[in-house]
Amino acid sequence: MTAIEIRNLSKSFGAVRAVDGVSFTVKAGTVTGYLGPNGAGKTTTLRSLLGLVTPDSGEALVNGKRYRDMATPLNEVGAVLEATNFHPGRTAHNHLRLLCVAAGLPVARAEEALGQVGLAEAAGKRVGGFSLGMRQRLALASALLGEPKVYILDEPANGLDPAGIQWLRGFLRHLAHDRGAAVLVSSHVLSEVEQTVDDIVIIAAGRLVRQGTLAELTTNGEKTVRVRTTGDGELAPALEKAGATVERLDGGALRVHGLEPEEIGRIVLDQRVVLTEMIAERSDLQKVFLELTEER
Amino acid sequence: MIALVRAELLKLSTTRLWWVMLLSTLLLIGVNLAFFIGFAGNAQGGLPALDTPEWAQLAWSAGASGRIFVMILGVVMITSEYRYQTITGTFLTTPRRGRVITAKLVAGLIVGLLFALAVLLFTALVVIPTVLFAGGEVSLTEARVPAIALGTVASLALYTILGIAVGALVRNQIAGIVGAVAWAYVIESIFLAIPALQVVGKWFPGGAAQSLMSIDVTPGARSDLLPAWGGAAVLVGYAVVFAIIANATTVRRDIT
C-alpha cells in the first residue's frame, strides 16, 4: 500500500532549483532511505510533504492527502525535522504536553512517548540543557504522540552517538516491520542507513538519480573484491589469467573485478601466498553515491 | 479552537517570559506611582494633592502605561516561535495556519485581561493606602475610577493582540520589539505632543489608547481625542487588519 506519494515535485528558491521533477513512493511496512549529499533537495522534499513548504508544481501526498488538508495530522504523520525546534526554557514534558493539547490527544501520551524514546528521566528538565542526541530523541517522541502510521525523518541520526544510532535503526525497523508503518528517512551518509532501509531513493542537485530496493541497487552493479596478501605480486598475473581485471591500489592491495570471492580464494591458495585481507565490495551503491557526493 | 487557545496559553505559562513581563509592567507602574506620590501637591510639578479626586484619577490611570509591555509580550508570543523554530511543530500540529494566528489572538486577549487585572490590583494596593494616609476619601465609584479601570483593561487587552498581529507581520523578534517601542515612544509621542499633528495622532494606536482612558487632568489638550468606543474600535481595527495582512503574506511563507 502506498503511504507516501510524490509526483513530479518541483520547488525553486529564487534562482536555485531545489527540487526538480522528483517522483517516488513509499510503501507501508518499509523503511525507505532518502539519500543525497547536503543541499541535494532532501529537506525541501520532506518539508513539501509536511505542508511547510509550498511546491511550485507537482504533488506531495500522505495517505492520498495533502498535509494541509488533514484534520488530525499528528494521528497520520510523525515528523522529525532538525533538532532545534524547541524553546530552550521549556521542559521536555511541557513541550510534548502542549502539542497534545493542540492536537486534541490525551496528555498521557506525552509521558508514554518520552518513555518510548528513553527520555523519561529528563522529562522535567529544560530543553536548553539537552545534548543534540537528547533533542533528537525528543523530536522523535513528538512524532510518536499521535501513533501515526507514516514517519518522515530528516537526518535523524545527526548528533546521535553510536549507541543512539544503533537504537534508532532498531526503532525505525520496529515501526516499519512490526507495526506496519511507512518510514521515510533522509541522510547524507550512506553507511548510516544502509543497514536499516528496505528501499532507497537517491537525489542529487534536485533530481532523482536512482530508486529501488536495497537489494536491487546493491546487486545490479558489478561486484568487486579487495584483496591484500603478503606475496610480492605473483597474485595479480594469476588473477588476470583467470579472467579478472585487477586494479592495483595504494598500499599493495588489489581490487579484483569479474571474479567471485570463492574463485579468488582458490587462486590465492594455488599461489601459496598468505591472505591478510579480503573484502567483497558492494560497488554500485557506494560508487553511485560517492560520485554524486564528489561532484559537489 | 478552544484546544488551540489552551495550547497557546500553555506555551506562555511553560516559559518564564510572562512573569518577567508582568514584573516589568508592575515595576514601570510602580515607578510612575512613586513619582505621582512624591510630587503630589508640588506647585512646580503641577500635580494635584494626594487627597484630591484629580490625583486619584491620575494614579488610577498609571496602569495604562503597561501597554508597551503587553505589546512586547504579544510580539514575542509569535516571534519566539520563529526564533526557536517551534513554529515548525506548531504548523505540523495545526497546518491551517490562520487557525494558529486566531488562537494566538484569543489567547492574547485573555492574557491582556489577566495582566490588566494584576495591574489594577497592584494600583489599588498602592493608591488606596496612600490616599487614606493623606486623609483623603477612597471611592471606587467616583473620580471616574470605573471608567479608568475599564479603559485600562481594554487598552492592555487590545495592545496584547496588537503586538501579536505586529509579530505575525514581521516574524523577526528584534525588529518587532524595536519597531513597537520606537513607534510608541518616538513617532506617537511626536504626533500626540504637537497639537497640529494630533488630528492624525488620535488615529494612531497610542491616541486610541489615550481616548480609552480619556483622563481630563489637562482638559484642553484632550478634546482632539476620539470617543472611548472609537478608540477601542480603532485598536481592534489595527489588530485585525495587521493580522489579516500577516495571514495573507508572512504567515504563508515557506518554513525552511
PDB file of C-alpha atoms in Angstrom, chain B:
ATOM      1  CA  MET B   1     -10.323  26.219  18.611  1.00  0.00           C
ATOM      2  CA  ILE B   2     -10.614  26.013  22.391  1.00  0.00           C
ATOM      3  CA  ALA B   3      -7.865  23.381  22.389  1.00  0.00           C
ATOM      4  CA  LEU B   4      -5.648  25.633  20.301  1.00  0.00           C
ATOM      5  CA  VAL B   5      -6.222  28.594  22.630  1.00  0.00           C
ATOM      6  CA  ARG B   6      -5.396  26.376  25.604  1.00  0.00           C
ATOM      7  CA  ALA B   7      -2.214  25.263  23.867  1.00  0.00           C
ATOM      8  CA  GLU B   8      -1.245  28.890  23.262  1.00  0.00           C
ATOM      9  CA  LEU B   9      -1.827  29.746  26.930  1.00  0.00           C
ATOM     10  CA  LEU B  10       0.270  26.709  27.882  1.00  0.00           C
ATOM     11  CA  LYS B  11       3.069  27.941  25.651  1.00  0.00           C
ATOM     12  CA  LEU B  12       3.156  31.112  27.726  1.00  0.00           C
ATOM     13  CA  SER B  13       2.762  29.506  31.127  1.00  0.00           C
ATOM     14  CA  THR B  14       5.501  26.932  30.480  1.00  0.00           C
ATOM     15  CA  THR B  15       8.184  29.537  29.838  1.00  0.00           C
ATOM     16  CA  ARG B  16       9.444  32.352  32.026  1.00  0.00           C
ATOM     17  CA  LEU B  17       8.623  35.242  29.762  1.00  0.00           C
ATOM     18  CA  TRP B  18       5.171  36.041  31.155  1.00  0.00           C
ATOM     19  CA  TRP B  19       6.239  36.749  34.696  1.00  0.00           C
ATOM     20  CA  VAL B  20       9.314  38.695  33.581  1.00  0.00           C
ATOM     21  CA  MET B  21       6.950  40.888  31.581  1.00  0.00           C
ATOM     22  CA  LEU B  22       4.476  41.097  34.453  1.00  0.00           C
ATOM     23  CA  LEU B  23       7.223  42.182  36.854  1.00  0.00           C
ATOM     24  CA  SER B  24       8.486  44.735  34.324  1.00  0.00           C
ATOM     25  CA  THR B  25       4.968  46.090  33.885  1.00  0.00           C
ATOM     26  CA  LEU B  26       4.381  46.403  37.621  1.00  0.00           C
ATOM     27  CA  LEU B  27       7.811  47.948  38.088  1.00  0.00           C
ATOM     28  CA  LEU B  28       7.125  50.608  35.470  1.00  0.00           C
ATOM     29  CA  ILE B  29       3.749  51.382  37.031  1.00  0.00           C
ATOM     30  CA  GLY B  30       5.335  51.409  40.490  1.00  0.00           C
ATOM     31  CA  VAL B  31       7.885  53.980  39.330  1.00  0.00           C
ATOM     32  CA  ASN B  32       5.090  56.108  37.849  1.00  0.00           C
ATOM     33  CA  LEU B  33       3.073  55.891  41.043  1.00  0.00           C
ATOM     34  CA  ALA B  34       6.113  56.730  43.179  1.00  0.00           C
ATOM     35  CA  PHE B  35       6.604  59.807  41.046  1.00  0.00           C
ATOM     36  CA  PHE B  36       2.931  60.792  41.386  1.00  0.00           C
ATOM     37  CA  ILE B  37       3.129  60.321  45.159  1.00  0.00           C
ATOM     38  CA  GLY B  38       6.465  62.070  45.558  1.00  0.00           C
ATOM     39  CA  PHE B  39       5.482  65.144  43.596  1.00  0.00           C
ATOM     40  CA  ALA B  40       1.830  65.339  44.650  1.00  0.00           C
ATOM     41  CA  GLY B  41       0.774  68.830  45.548  1.00  0.00           C
ATOM     42  CA  ASN B  42       4.094  70.141  44.284  1.00  0.00           C
ATOM     43  CA  ALA B  43       3.387  73.518  42.709  1.00  0.00           C
ATOM     44  CA  GLN B  44       6.207  73.292  40.155  1.00  0.00           C
ATOM     45  CA  GLY B  45       5.377  69.743  39.075  1.00  0.00           C
ATOM     46  CA  GLY B  46       1.792  70.789  38.522  1.00  0.00           C
ATOM     47  CA  LEU B  47       0.480  67.639  40.189  1.00  0.00           C
ATOM     48  CA  PRO B  48      -2.667  67.761  42.352  1.00  0.00           C
ATOM     49  CA  ALA B  49      -2.513  66.991  46.078  1.00  0.00           C
ATOM     50  CA  LEU B  50      -2.878  63.426  47.338  1.00  0.00           C
ATOM     51  CA  ASP B  51      -6.342  63.908  48.827  1.00  0.00           C
ATOM     52  CA  THR B  52      -7.917  65.322  45.678  1.00  0.00           C
ATOM     53  CA  PRO B  53     -10.065  63.385  43.205  1.00  0.00           C
ATOM     54  CA  GLU B  54      -7.779  64.660  40.419  1.00  0.00           C
ATOM     55  CA  TRP B  55      -4.820  62.884  41.948  1.00  0.00           C
ATOM     56  CA  ALA B  56      -6.846  59.686  42.306  1.00  0.00           C
ATOM     57  CA  GLN B  57      -7.686  59.833  38.615  1.00  0.00           C
ATOM     58  CA  LEU B  58      -4.076  60.339  37.680  1.00  0.00           C
ATOM     59  CA  ALA B  59      -2.892  57.494  39.926  1.00  0.00           C
ATOM     60  CA  TRP B  60      -5.547  55.031  38.774  1.00  0.00           C
ATOM     61  CA  SER B  61      -4.671  55.645  35.166  1.00  0.00           C
ATOM     62  CA  ALA B  62      -0.975  54.820  35.725  1.00  0.00           C
ATOM     63  CA  GLY B  63      -1.737  51.211  34.804  1.00  0.00           C
ATOM     64  CA  ALA B  64      -2.266  52.081  31.162  1.00  0.00           C
ATOM     65  CA  SER B  65       1.467  52.762  30.776  1.00  0.00           C
ATOM     66  CA  GLY B  66       1.906  48.975  30.979  1.00  0.00           C
ATOM     67  CA  ARG B  67       0.563  48.676  27.466  1.00  0.00           C
ATOM     68  CA  ILE B  68       4.039  48.808  25.937  1.00  0.00           C
ATOM     69  CA  PHE B  69       4.974  45.656  27.861  1.00  0.00           C
ATOM     70  CA  VAL B  70       1.896  43.673  26.906  1.00  0.00           C
ATOM     71  CA  MET B  71       2.535  44.713  23.333  1.00  0.00           C
ATOM     72  CA  ILE B  72       6.072  43.345  23.573  1.00  0.00           C
ATOM     73  CA  LEU B  73       4.642  40.209  25.160  1.00  0.00           C
ATOM     74  CA  GLY B  74       2.292  39.863  22.203  1.00  0.00           C
ATOM     75  CA  VAL B  75       5.123  40.384  19.718  1.00  0.00           C
ATOM     76  CA  VAL B  76       7.221  37.740  21.484  1.00  0.00           C
ATOM     77  CA  MET B  77       4.305  35.273  21.684  1.00  0.00           C
ATOM     78  CA  ILE B  78       4.608  34.849  17.947  1.00  0.00           C
ATOM     79  CA  THR B  79       8.166  35.862  17.051  1.00  0.00           C
ATOM     80  CA  SER B  80       9.725  33.489  19.583  1.00  0.00           C
ATOM     81  CA  GLU B  81       8.124  30.667  17.630  1.00  0.00           C
ATOM     82  CA  TYR B  82      10.111  31.755  14.607  1.00  0.00           C
ATOM     83  CA  ARG B  83      13.224  32.441  16.664  1.00  0.00           C
ATOM     84  CA  TYR B  84      13.295  28.979  18.235  1.00  0.00           C
ATOM     85  CA  GLN B  85      11.666  27.352  15.194  1.00  0.00           C
ATOM     86  CA  THR B  86       8.908  25.921  17.345  1.00  0.00           C
ATOM     87  CA  ILE B  87       6.690  27.305  14.589  1.00  0.00           C
ATOM     88  CA  THR B  88       7.550  24.121  12.665  1.00  0.00           C
ATOM     89  CA  GLY B  89       5.944  21.933  15.324  1.00  0.00           C
ATOM     90  CA  THR B  90       3.059  24.369  15.674  1.00  0.00           C
ATOM     91  CA  PHE B  91       2.236  24.255  11.965  1.00  0.00           C
ATOM     92  CA  LEU B  92       2.794  20.494  11.822  1.00  0.00           C
ATOM     93  CA  THR B  93       0.168  20.123  14.536  1.00  0.00           C
ATOM     94  CA  THR B  94      -2.163  22.718  13.018  1.00  0.00           C
ATOM     95  CA  PRO B  95      -1.422  23.003   9.311  1.00  0.00           C
ATOM     96  CA  ARG B  96      -4.176  25.562   8.793  1.00  0.00           C
ATOM     97  CA  ARG B  97      -2.040  28.476   9.801  1.00  0.00           C
ATOM     98  CA  GLY B  98      -4.829  31.011  10.059  1.00  0.00           C
ATOM     99  CA  ARG B  99      -6.258  28.984  12.941  1.00  0.00           C
ATOM    100  CA  VAL B 100      -2.967  29.275  14.803  1.00  0.00           C
ATOM    101  CA  ILE B 101      -2.955  33.044  14.431  1.00  0.00           C
ATOM    102  CA  THR B 102      -6.593  33.274  15.535  1.00  0.00           C
ATOM    103  CA  ALA B 103      -5.870  31.108  18.586  1.00  0.00           C
ATOM    104  CA  LYS B 104      -2.929  33.335  19.459  1.00  0.00           C
ATOM    105  CA  LEU B 105      -5.107  36.444  19.212  1.00  0.00           C
ATOM    106  CA  VAL B 106      -7.729  34.943  21.515  1.00  0.00           C
ATOM    107  CA  ALA B 107      -5.049  33.774  23.952  1.00  0.00           C
ATOM    108  CA  GLY B 108      -3.506  37.262  23.795  1.00  0.00           C
ATOM    109  CA  LEU B 109      -6.833  38.832  24.663  1.00  0.00           C
ATOM    110  CA  ILE B 110      -7.085  36.591  27.732  1.00  0.00           C
ATOM    111  CA  VAL B 111      -3.509  37.294  28.783  1.00  0.00           C
ATOM    112  CA  GLY B 112      -4.022  41.028  28.314  1.00  0.00           C
ATOM    113  CA  LEU B 113      -7.127  40.875  30.524  1.00  0.00           C
ATOM    114  CA  LEU B 114      -5.242  38.979  33.227  1.00  0.00           C
ATOM    115  CA  PHE B 115      -2.386  41.471  33.068  1.00  0.00           C
ATOM    116  CA  ALA B 116      -4.860  44.331  33.393  1.00  0.00           C
ATOM    117  CA  LEU B 117      -6.424  42.721  36.464  1.00  0.00           C
ATOM    118  CA  ALA B 118      -2.983  42.304  38.046  1.00  0.00           C
ATOM    119  CA  VAL B 119      -2.130  45.897  37.203  1.00  0.00           C
ATOM    120  CA  LEU B 120      -5.375  47.246  38.706  1.00  0.00           C
ATOM    121  CA  LEU B 121      -4.895  45.160  41.827  1.00  0.00           C
ATOM    122  CA  PHE B 122      -1.363  46.473  42.201  1.00  0.00           C
ATOM    123  CA  THR B 123      -2.552  50.054  41.643  1.00  0.00           C
ATOM    124  CA  ALA B 124      -5.275  49.608  44.265  1.00  0.00           C
ATOM    125  CA  LEU B 125      -2.733  48.271  46.755  1.00  0.00           C
ATOM    126  CA  VAL B 126      -0.636  51.411  46.298  1.00  0.00           C
ATOM    127  CA  VAL B 127      -3.283  54.083  45.766  1.00  0.00           C
ATOM    128  CA  ILE B 128      -5.841  53.198  48.444  1.00  0.00           C
ATOM    129  CA  PRO B 129      -3.445  53.246  51.459  1.00  0.00           C
ATOM    130  CA  THR B 130      -1.741  56.350  50.065  1.00  0.00           C
ATOM    131  CA  VAL B 131      -4.987  58.290  49.791  1.00  0.00           C
ATOM    132  CA  LEU B 132      -6.120  57.119  53.230  1.00  0.00           C
ATOM    133  CA  PHE B 133      -2.801  58.157  54.732  1.00  0.00           C
ATOM    134  CA  ALA B 134      -3.118  61.586  53.172  1.00  0.00           C
ATOM    135  CA  GLY B 135      -6.511  61.933  54.792  1.00  0.00           C
ATOM    136  CA  GLY B 136      -8.461  61.705  51.553  1.00  0.00           C
ATOM    137  CA  GLU B 137     -11.526  59.625  50.877  1.00  0.00           C
ATOM    138  CA  VAL B 138     -11.328  56.424  48.884  1.00  0.00           C
ATOM    139  CA  SER B 139     -14.130  55.867  46.456  1.00  0.00           C
ATOM    140  CA  LEU B 140     -14.030  53.241  43.762  1.00  0.00           C
ATOM    141  CA  THR B 141     -17.126  54.564  42.075  1.00  0.00           C
ATOM    142  CA  GLU B 142     -16.276  58.237  41.842  1.00  0.00           C
ATOM    143  CA  ALA B 143     -13.472  60.237  40.244  1.00  0.00           C
ATOM    144  CA  ARG B 144     -14.145  58.257  37.093  1.00  0.00           C
ATOM    145  CA  VAL B 145     -12.368  55.221  38.585  1.00  0.00           C
ATOM    146  CA  PRO B 146     -14.698  52.678  36.919  1.00  0.00           C
ATOM    147  CA  ALA B 147     -14.172  54.286  33.504  1.00  0.00           C
ATOM    148  CA  ILE B 148     -10.420  54.379  34.000  1.00  0.00           C
ATOM    149  CA  ALA B 149     -10.345  50.752  35.156  1.00  0.00           C
ATOM    150  CA  LEU B 150     -12.359  49.684  32.139  1.00  0.00           C
ATOM    151  CA  GLY B 151     -10.100  51.735  29.888  1.00  0.00           C
ATOM    152  CA  THR B 152      -7.020  50.059  31.386  1.00  0.00           C
ATOM    153  CA  VAL B 153      -8.480  46.607  30.836  1.00  0.00           C
ATOM    154  CA  ALA B 154      -9.433  47.429  27.254  1.00  0.00           C
ATOM    155  CA  SER B 155      -6.147  49.044  26.331  1.00  0.00           C
ATOM    156  CA  LEU B 156      -3.969  46.277  27.814  1.00  0.00           C
ATOM    157  CA  ALA B 157      -6.033  43.520  26.211  1.00  0.00           C
ATOM    158  CA  LEU B 158      -6.099  45.243  22.835  1.00  0.00           C
ATOM    159  CA  TYR B 159      -2.405  46.134  22.923  1.00  0.00           C
ATOM    160  CA  THR B 160      -1.558  42.463  23.517  1.00  0.00           C
ATOM    161  CA  ILE B 161      -3.381  41.416  20.369  1.00  0.00           C
ATOM    162  CA  LEU B 162      -1.903  44.379  18.513  1.00  0.00           C
ATOM    163  CA  GLY B 163       1.517  43.026  19.490  1.00  0.00           C
ATOM    164  CA  ILE B 164       0.604  39.568  18.218  1.00  0.00           C
ATOM    165  CA  ALA B 165      -0.588  40.945  14.910  1.00  0.00           C
ATOM    166  CA  VAL B 166       2.584  43.027  14.521  1.00  0.00           C
ATOM    167  CA  GLY B 167       4.684  39.982  15.436  1.00  0.00           C
ATOM    168  CA  ALA B 168       2.906  37.866  12.830  1.00  0.00           C
ATOM    169  CA  LEU B 169       3.619  40.529  10.258  1.00  0.00           C
ATOM    170  CA  VAL B 170       7.349  40.975  10.902  1.00  0.00           C
ATOM    171  CA  ARG B 171       8.290  37.471  12.205  1.00  0.00           C
ATOM    172  CA  ASN B 172      11.649  38.809  13.407  1.00  0.00           C
ATOM    173  CA  GLN B 173      11.734  39.248  17.173  1.00  0.00           C
ATOM    174  CA  ILE B 174      14.223  42.106  17.398  1.00  0.00           C
ATOM    175  CA  ALA B 175      12.585  44.010  14.545  1.00  0.00           C
ATOM    176  CA  GLY B 176       9.159  43.511  16.124  1.00  0.00           C
ATOM    177  CA  ILE B 177      10.158  44.746  19.565  1.00  0.00           C
ATOM    178  CA  VAL B 178      12.331  47.622  18.377  1.00  0.00           C
ATOM    179  CA  GLY B 179       9.639  48.649  15.902  1.00  0.00           C
ATOM    180  CA  ALA B 180       6.913  48.601  18.553  1.00  0.00           C
ATOM    181  CA  VAL B 181       8.954  50.584  21.093  1.00  0.00           C
ATOM    182  CA  ALA B 182      10.199  53.098  18.535  1.00  0.00           C
ATOM    183  CA  TRP B 183       6.664  53.598  17.249  1.00  0.00           C
ATOM    184  CA  ALA B 184       5.187  54.066  20.717  1.00  0.00           C
ATOM    185  CA  TYR B 185       7.885  56.246  22.231  1.00  0.00           C
ATOM    186  CA  VAL B 186       9.152  58.211  19.248  1.00  0.00           C
ATOM    187  CA  ILE B 187       6.645  58.528  16.444  1.00  0.00           C
ATOM    188  CA  GLU B 188       3.463  58.555  18.514  1.00  0.00           C
ATOM    189  CA  SER B 189       4.979  60.873  21.110  1.00  0.00           C
ATOM    190  CA  ILE B 190       5.705  63.378  18.378  1.00  0.00           C
ATOM    191  CA  PHE B 191       2.242  63.134  16.869  1.00  0.00           C
ATOM    192  CA  LEU B 192       0.498  63.335  20.222  1.00  0.00           C
ATOM    193  CA  ALA B 193       2.650  66.132  21.610  1.00  0.00           C
ATOM    194  CA  ILE B 194       2.402  68.560  18.705  1.00  0.00           C
ATOM    195  CA  PRO B 195      -1.147  69.953  18.574  1.00  0.00           C
ATOM    196  CA  ALA B 196      -1.123  70.357  14.798  1.00  0.00           C
ATOM    197  CA  LEU B 197      -0.345  66.665  14.362  1.00  0.00           C
ATOM    198  CA  GLN B 198      -2.938  65.427  16.829  1.00  0.00           C
ATOM    199  CA  VAL B 199      -5.515  65.240  14.086  1.00  0.00           C
ATOM    200  CA  VAL B 200      -3.504  62.328  12.742  1.00  0.00           C
ATOM    201  CA  GLY B 201      -2.151  61.182  16.083  1.00  0.00           C
ATOM    202  CA  LYS B 202      -5.541  60.419  17.567  1.00  0.00           C
ATOM    203  CA  TRP B 203      -5.994  57.698  14.950  1.00  0.00           C
ATOM    204  CA  PHE B 204      -2.746  56.007  15.988  1.00  0.00           C
ATOM    205  CA  PRO B 205      -2.886  53.129  18.480  1.00  0.00           C
ATOM    206  CA  GLY B 206      -1.424  55.363  21.195  1.00  0.00           C
ATOM    207  CA  GLY B 207      -4.005  58.055  20.571  1.00  0.00           C
ATOM    208  CA  ALA B 208      -6.758  55.480  20.565  1.00  0.00           C
ATOM    209  CA  ALA B 209      -5.492  54.066  23.853  1.00  0.00           C
ATOM    210  CA  GLN B 210      -5.459  57.547  25.364  1.00  0.00           C
ATOM    211  CA  SER B 211      -9.043  58.074  24.344  1.00  0.00           C
ATOM    212  CA  LEU B 212      -9.913  54.836  26.159  1.00  0.00           C
ATOM    213  CA  MET B 213      -8.561  56.400  29.320  1.00  0.00           C
ATOM    214  CA  SER B 214      -9.734  59.926  28.492  1.00  0.00           C
ATOM    215  CA  ILE B 215      -8.309  61.409  31.624  1.00  0.00           C
ATOM    216  CA  ASP B 216      -9.196  65.046  31.905  1.00  0.00           C
ATOM    217  CA  VAL B 217      -6.269  66.128  34.043  1.00  0.00           C
ATOM    218  CA  THR B 218      -5.204  68.671  31.497  1.00  0.00           C
ATOM    219  CA  PRO B 219      -8.509  69.351  29.788  1.00  0.00           C
ATOM    220  CA  GLY B 220      -7.911  71.478  26.668  1.00  0.00           C
ATOM    221  CA  ALA B 221      -5.328  69.079  25.190  1.00  0.00           C
ATOM    222  CA  ARG B 222      -7.680  66.094  25.200  1.00  0.00           C
ATOM    223  CA  SER B 223     -10.534  67.468  23.158  1.00  0.00           C
ATOM    224  CA  ASP B 224      -8.963  66.118  19.978  1.00  0.00           C
ATOM    225  CA  LEU B 225      -9.198  62.506  21.032  1.00  0.00           C
ATOM    226  CA  LEU B 226     -11.709  60.012  19.717  1.00  0.00           C
ATOM    227  CA  PRO B 227     -14.569  58.896  21.947  1.00  0.00           C
ATOM    228  CA  ALA B 228     -13.671  55.878  24.100  1.00  0.00           C
ATOM    229  CA  TRP B 229     -15.644  53.405  21.988  1.00  0.00           C
ATOM    230  CA  GLY B 230     -13.990  54.857  18.909  1.00  0.00           C
ATOM    231  CA  GLY B 231     -10.584  54.292  20.457  1.00  0.00           C
ATOM    232  CA  ALA B 232     -11.444  50.669  21.166  1.00  0.00           C
ATOM    233  CA  ALA B 233     -12.698  50.198  17.615  1.00  0.00           C
ATOM    234  CA  VAL B 234      -9.521  51.719  16.201  1.00  0.00           C
ATOM    235  CA  LEU B 235      -7.315  49.399  18.273  1.00  0.00           C
ATOM    236  CA  VAL B 236      -9.325  46.314  17.296  1.00  0.00           C
ATOM    237  CA  GLY B 237      -9.174  47.530  13.709  1.00  0.00           C
ATOM    238  CA  TYR B 238      -5.378  47.784  13.746  1.00  0.00           C
ATOM    239  CA  ALA B 239      -5.022  44.308  15.245  1.00  0.00           C
ATOM    240  CA  VAL B 240      -7.455  42.744  12.778  1.00  0.00           C
ATOM    241  CA  VAL B 241      -6.005  44.498   9.740  1.00  0.00           C
ATOM    242  CA  PHE B 242      -2.427  43.599  10.697  1.00  0.00           C
ATOM    243  CA  ALA B 243      -3.468  40.010  11.390  1.00  0.00           C
ATOM    244  CA  ILE B 244      -5.245  39.718   8.050  1.00  0.00           C
ATOM    245  CA  ILE B 245      -2.296  41.192   6.167  1.00  0.00           C
ATOM    246  CA  ALA B 246       0.077  38.899   8.072  1.00  0.00           C
ATOM    247  CA  ASN B 247      -2.114  35.916   7.289  1.00  0.00           C
ATOM    248  CA  ALA B 248      -2.032  36.709   3.599  1.00  0.00           C
ATOM    249  CA  THR B 249       1.709  37.409   3.490  1.00  0.00           C
ATOM    250  CA  THR B 250       4.297  36.421   6.078  1.00  0.00           C
ATOM    251  CA  VAL B 251       2.349  33.614   7.747  1.00  0.00           C
ATOM    252  CA  ARG B 252       2.018  31.845   4.409  1.00  0.00           C
ATOM    253  CA  ARG B 253       5.706  31.802   3.726  1.00  0.00           C
ATOM    254  CA  ASP B 254       7.698  28.618   3.495  1.00  0.00           C
ATOM    255  CA  ILE B 255       9.101  27.347   6.771  1.00  0.00           C
ATOM    256  CA  THR B 256      12.577  26.183   5.806  1.00  0.00           C
TER     257      THR B 256
END
